[in-house]
Coordinates of C-alpha atoms in Angstrom, one line a residue:
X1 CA -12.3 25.8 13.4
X2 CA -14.4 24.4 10.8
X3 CA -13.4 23.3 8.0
X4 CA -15.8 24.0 5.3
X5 CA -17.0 27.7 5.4
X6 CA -19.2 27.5 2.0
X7 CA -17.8 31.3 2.0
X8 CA -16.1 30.0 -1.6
X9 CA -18.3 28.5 -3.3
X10 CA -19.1 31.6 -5.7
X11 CA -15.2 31.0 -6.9
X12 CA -13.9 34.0 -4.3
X13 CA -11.6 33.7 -1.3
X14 CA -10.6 35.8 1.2
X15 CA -6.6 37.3 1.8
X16 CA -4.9 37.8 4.9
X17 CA -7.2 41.0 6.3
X18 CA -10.6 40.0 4.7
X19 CA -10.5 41.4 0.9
X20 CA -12.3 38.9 -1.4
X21 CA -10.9 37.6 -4.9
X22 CA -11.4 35.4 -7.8
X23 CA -9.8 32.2 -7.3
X24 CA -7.7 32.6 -9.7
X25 CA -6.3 36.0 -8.9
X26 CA -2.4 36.0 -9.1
X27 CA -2.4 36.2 -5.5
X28 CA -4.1 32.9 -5.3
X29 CA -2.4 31.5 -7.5
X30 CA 1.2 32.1 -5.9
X31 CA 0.4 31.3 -2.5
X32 CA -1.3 28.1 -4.0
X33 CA 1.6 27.2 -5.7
X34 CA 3.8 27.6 -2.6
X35 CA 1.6 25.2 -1.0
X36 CA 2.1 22.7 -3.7
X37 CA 5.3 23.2 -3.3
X38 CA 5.1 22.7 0.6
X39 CA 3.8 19.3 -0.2
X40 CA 6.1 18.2 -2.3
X41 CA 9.0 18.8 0.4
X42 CA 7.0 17.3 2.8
X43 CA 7.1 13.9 0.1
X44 CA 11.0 14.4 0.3
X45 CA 11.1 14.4 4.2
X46 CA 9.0 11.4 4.3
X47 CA 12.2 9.6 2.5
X48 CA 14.6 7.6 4.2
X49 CA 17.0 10.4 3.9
X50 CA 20.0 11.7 6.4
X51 CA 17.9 13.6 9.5
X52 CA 20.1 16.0 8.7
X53 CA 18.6 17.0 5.4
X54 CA 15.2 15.8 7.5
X55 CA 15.6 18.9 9.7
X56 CA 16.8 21.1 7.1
X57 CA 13.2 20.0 4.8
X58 CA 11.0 21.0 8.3
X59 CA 13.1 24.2 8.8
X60 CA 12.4 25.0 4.9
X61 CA 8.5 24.0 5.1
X62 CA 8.1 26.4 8.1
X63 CA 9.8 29.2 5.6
X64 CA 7.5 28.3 3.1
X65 CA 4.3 28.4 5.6
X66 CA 5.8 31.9 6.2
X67 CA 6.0 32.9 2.5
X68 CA 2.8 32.0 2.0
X69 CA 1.6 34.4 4.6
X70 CA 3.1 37.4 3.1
X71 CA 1.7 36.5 -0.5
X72 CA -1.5 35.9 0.5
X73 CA -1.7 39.6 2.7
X74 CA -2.2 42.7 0.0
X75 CA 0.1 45.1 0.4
X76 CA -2.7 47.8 2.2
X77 CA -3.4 45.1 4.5
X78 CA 0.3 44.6 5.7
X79 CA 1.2 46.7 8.8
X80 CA 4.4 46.2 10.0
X81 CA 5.3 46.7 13.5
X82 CA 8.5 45.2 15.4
X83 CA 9.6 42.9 11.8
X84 CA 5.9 41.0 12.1
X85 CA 3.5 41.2 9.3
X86 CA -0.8 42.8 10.8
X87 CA -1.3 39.0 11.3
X88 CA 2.2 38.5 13.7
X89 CA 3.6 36.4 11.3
X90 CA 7.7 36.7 11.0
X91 CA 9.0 38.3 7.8
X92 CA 11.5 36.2 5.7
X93 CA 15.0 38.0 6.3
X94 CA 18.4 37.5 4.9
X95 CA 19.1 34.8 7.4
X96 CA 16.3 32.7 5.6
X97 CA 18.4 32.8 2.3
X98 CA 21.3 32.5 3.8
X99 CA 20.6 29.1 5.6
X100 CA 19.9 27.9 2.0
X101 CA 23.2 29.4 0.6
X102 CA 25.0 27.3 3.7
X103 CA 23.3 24.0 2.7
X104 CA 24.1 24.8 -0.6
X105 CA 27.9 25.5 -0.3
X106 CA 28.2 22.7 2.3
X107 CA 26.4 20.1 0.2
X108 CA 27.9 20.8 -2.7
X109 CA 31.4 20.4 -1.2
X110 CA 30.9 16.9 -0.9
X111 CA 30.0 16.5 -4.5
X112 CA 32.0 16.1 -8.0
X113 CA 32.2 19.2 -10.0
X114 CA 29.4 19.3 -12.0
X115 CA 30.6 19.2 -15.9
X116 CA 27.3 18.8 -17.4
X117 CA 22.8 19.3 -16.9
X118 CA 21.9 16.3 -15.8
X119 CA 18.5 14.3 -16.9
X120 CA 15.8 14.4 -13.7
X121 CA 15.5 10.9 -12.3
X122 CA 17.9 7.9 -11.1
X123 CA 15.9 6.8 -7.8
X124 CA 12.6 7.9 -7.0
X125 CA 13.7 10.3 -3.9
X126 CA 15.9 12.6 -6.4
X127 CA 12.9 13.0 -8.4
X128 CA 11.1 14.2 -5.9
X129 CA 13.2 16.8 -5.3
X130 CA 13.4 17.9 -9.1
X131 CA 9.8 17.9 -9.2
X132 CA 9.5 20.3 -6.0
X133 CA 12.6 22.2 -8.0
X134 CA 10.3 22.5 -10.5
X135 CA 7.3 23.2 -8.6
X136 CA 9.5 26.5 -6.9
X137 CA 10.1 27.6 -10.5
X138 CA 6.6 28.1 -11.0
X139 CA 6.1 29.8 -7.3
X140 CA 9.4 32.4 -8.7
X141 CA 7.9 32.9 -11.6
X142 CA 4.1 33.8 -10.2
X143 CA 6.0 36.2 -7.4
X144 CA 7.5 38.1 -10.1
X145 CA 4.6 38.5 -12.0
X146 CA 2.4 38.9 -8.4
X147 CA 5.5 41.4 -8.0
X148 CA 4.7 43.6 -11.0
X149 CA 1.3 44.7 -10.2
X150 CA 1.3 44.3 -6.6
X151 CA 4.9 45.0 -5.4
X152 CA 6.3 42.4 -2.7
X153 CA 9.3 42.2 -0.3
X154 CA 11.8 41.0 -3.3
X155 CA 13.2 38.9 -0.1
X156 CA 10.1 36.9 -1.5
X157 CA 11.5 35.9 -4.5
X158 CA 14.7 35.6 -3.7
X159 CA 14.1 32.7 -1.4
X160 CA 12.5 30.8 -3.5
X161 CA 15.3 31.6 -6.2
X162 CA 17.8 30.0 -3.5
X163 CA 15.3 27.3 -2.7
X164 CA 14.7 25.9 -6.5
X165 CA 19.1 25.9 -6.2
X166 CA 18.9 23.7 -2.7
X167 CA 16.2 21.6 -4.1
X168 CA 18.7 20.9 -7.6
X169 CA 22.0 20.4 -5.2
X170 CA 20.0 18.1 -3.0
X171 CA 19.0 15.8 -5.4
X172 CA 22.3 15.1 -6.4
X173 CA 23.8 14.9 -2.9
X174 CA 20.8 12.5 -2.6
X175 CA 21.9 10.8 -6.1
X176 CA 25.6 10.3 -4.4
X177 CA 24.2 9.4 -1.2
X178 CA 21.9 6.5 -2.6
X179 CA 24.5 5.6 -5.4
X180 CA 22.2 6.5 -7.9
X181 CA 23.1 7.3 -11.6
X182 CA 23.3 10.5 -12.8
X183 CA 22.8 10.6 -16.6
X184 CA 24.8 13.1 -18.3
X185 CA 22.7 15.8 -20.6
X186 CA 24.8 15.5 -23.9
X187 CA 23.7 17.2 -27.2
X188 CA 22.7 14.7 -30.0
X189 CA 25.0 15.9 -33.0
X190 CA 23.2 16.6 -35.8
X191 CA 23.5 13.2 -38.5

């Protein structure tokens, strides 16, 4: 496989079943910023972290390959046929979502009860992980708008809703784990 094509450099590409678009279709743009956000996961497994949370960061970028998938197939190209999308790639089910909700619930069971926002930051690998939490904000908020002109499985969405929550409780099970600080978002009073 080659890996320039010179098939883009009018500013088109091509989706999952051949249609061309602008670059910067909505389409594009999602499936983009899940890839961003791919990469920035990838920056948090490359931390000396627990392998658990290792293994749990590979299982979650293989998801987000997956998601990726679906946004970048147009609905009329998507045939489904035994749960697998035309291009036999796996749907995101339930299951998806609720291995997040498990890491969730089991991190967080291990942590003090969380009494205010906290300020991003305190060792480099918890930043990391509230800059991918940010990065899955943006990938939410493209699906939903992908999702209002070009309806997709809201399964979609909801992931990445559960992911931007793992990548938040991770960094501060990371924060306790590495003994970082977390600084306390308080309200200035007014003077």
């Amino acid at each position: 496989m080659k890996v320039y094509t010179k098939t883009g450099d009018k500013g088109t590409t091509a989706l999952f079943g051949g249609t061309r678009v602008p670059k910067h279709h909505i389409r594009i743009d999602s499936y983009g910023t899940v890839d961003e956000l791919n990469s920035y996961v990838g920056l948090i497994r490359d931390q000396e972290i627990n392998p658990l949370y290792q293994q749990s960061l590979i299982k979650i970028q293989d998801d987000l390959f997956t998601l990726g998938a679906i946004l970048a197939t147009p609905k009329e190209k998507e045939v489904l046929k035994n749960g697998k999308m035309r291009l036999n790639i796996p749907l995101i089910e339930d299951s998806h979502i609720e291995f997040l909700e498990r890491e969730i619930d089991q991190m967080d069971s291990l942590l003090p009860a969380m009494t205010h926002f906290v300020l991003p930051g305190g060792h480099t690998t918890v930043s990391y992980c509230h800059i991918a939490r940010c990065v899955c904000r943006r990938a939410e908020r493209l699906a939903v708008e992908l999702n209002e002109s070009e309806p997709i499985d809201l399964r979609t969405i909801q992931y990445l809703n559960r992911l931007s929550d793992y990548l938040f409780v991770l960094a501060r099970k990371l924060s306790f784990d590495l003994k970082a600080q977390e600084v306390k978002w308080i309200p200035r009073k007014e003077e």
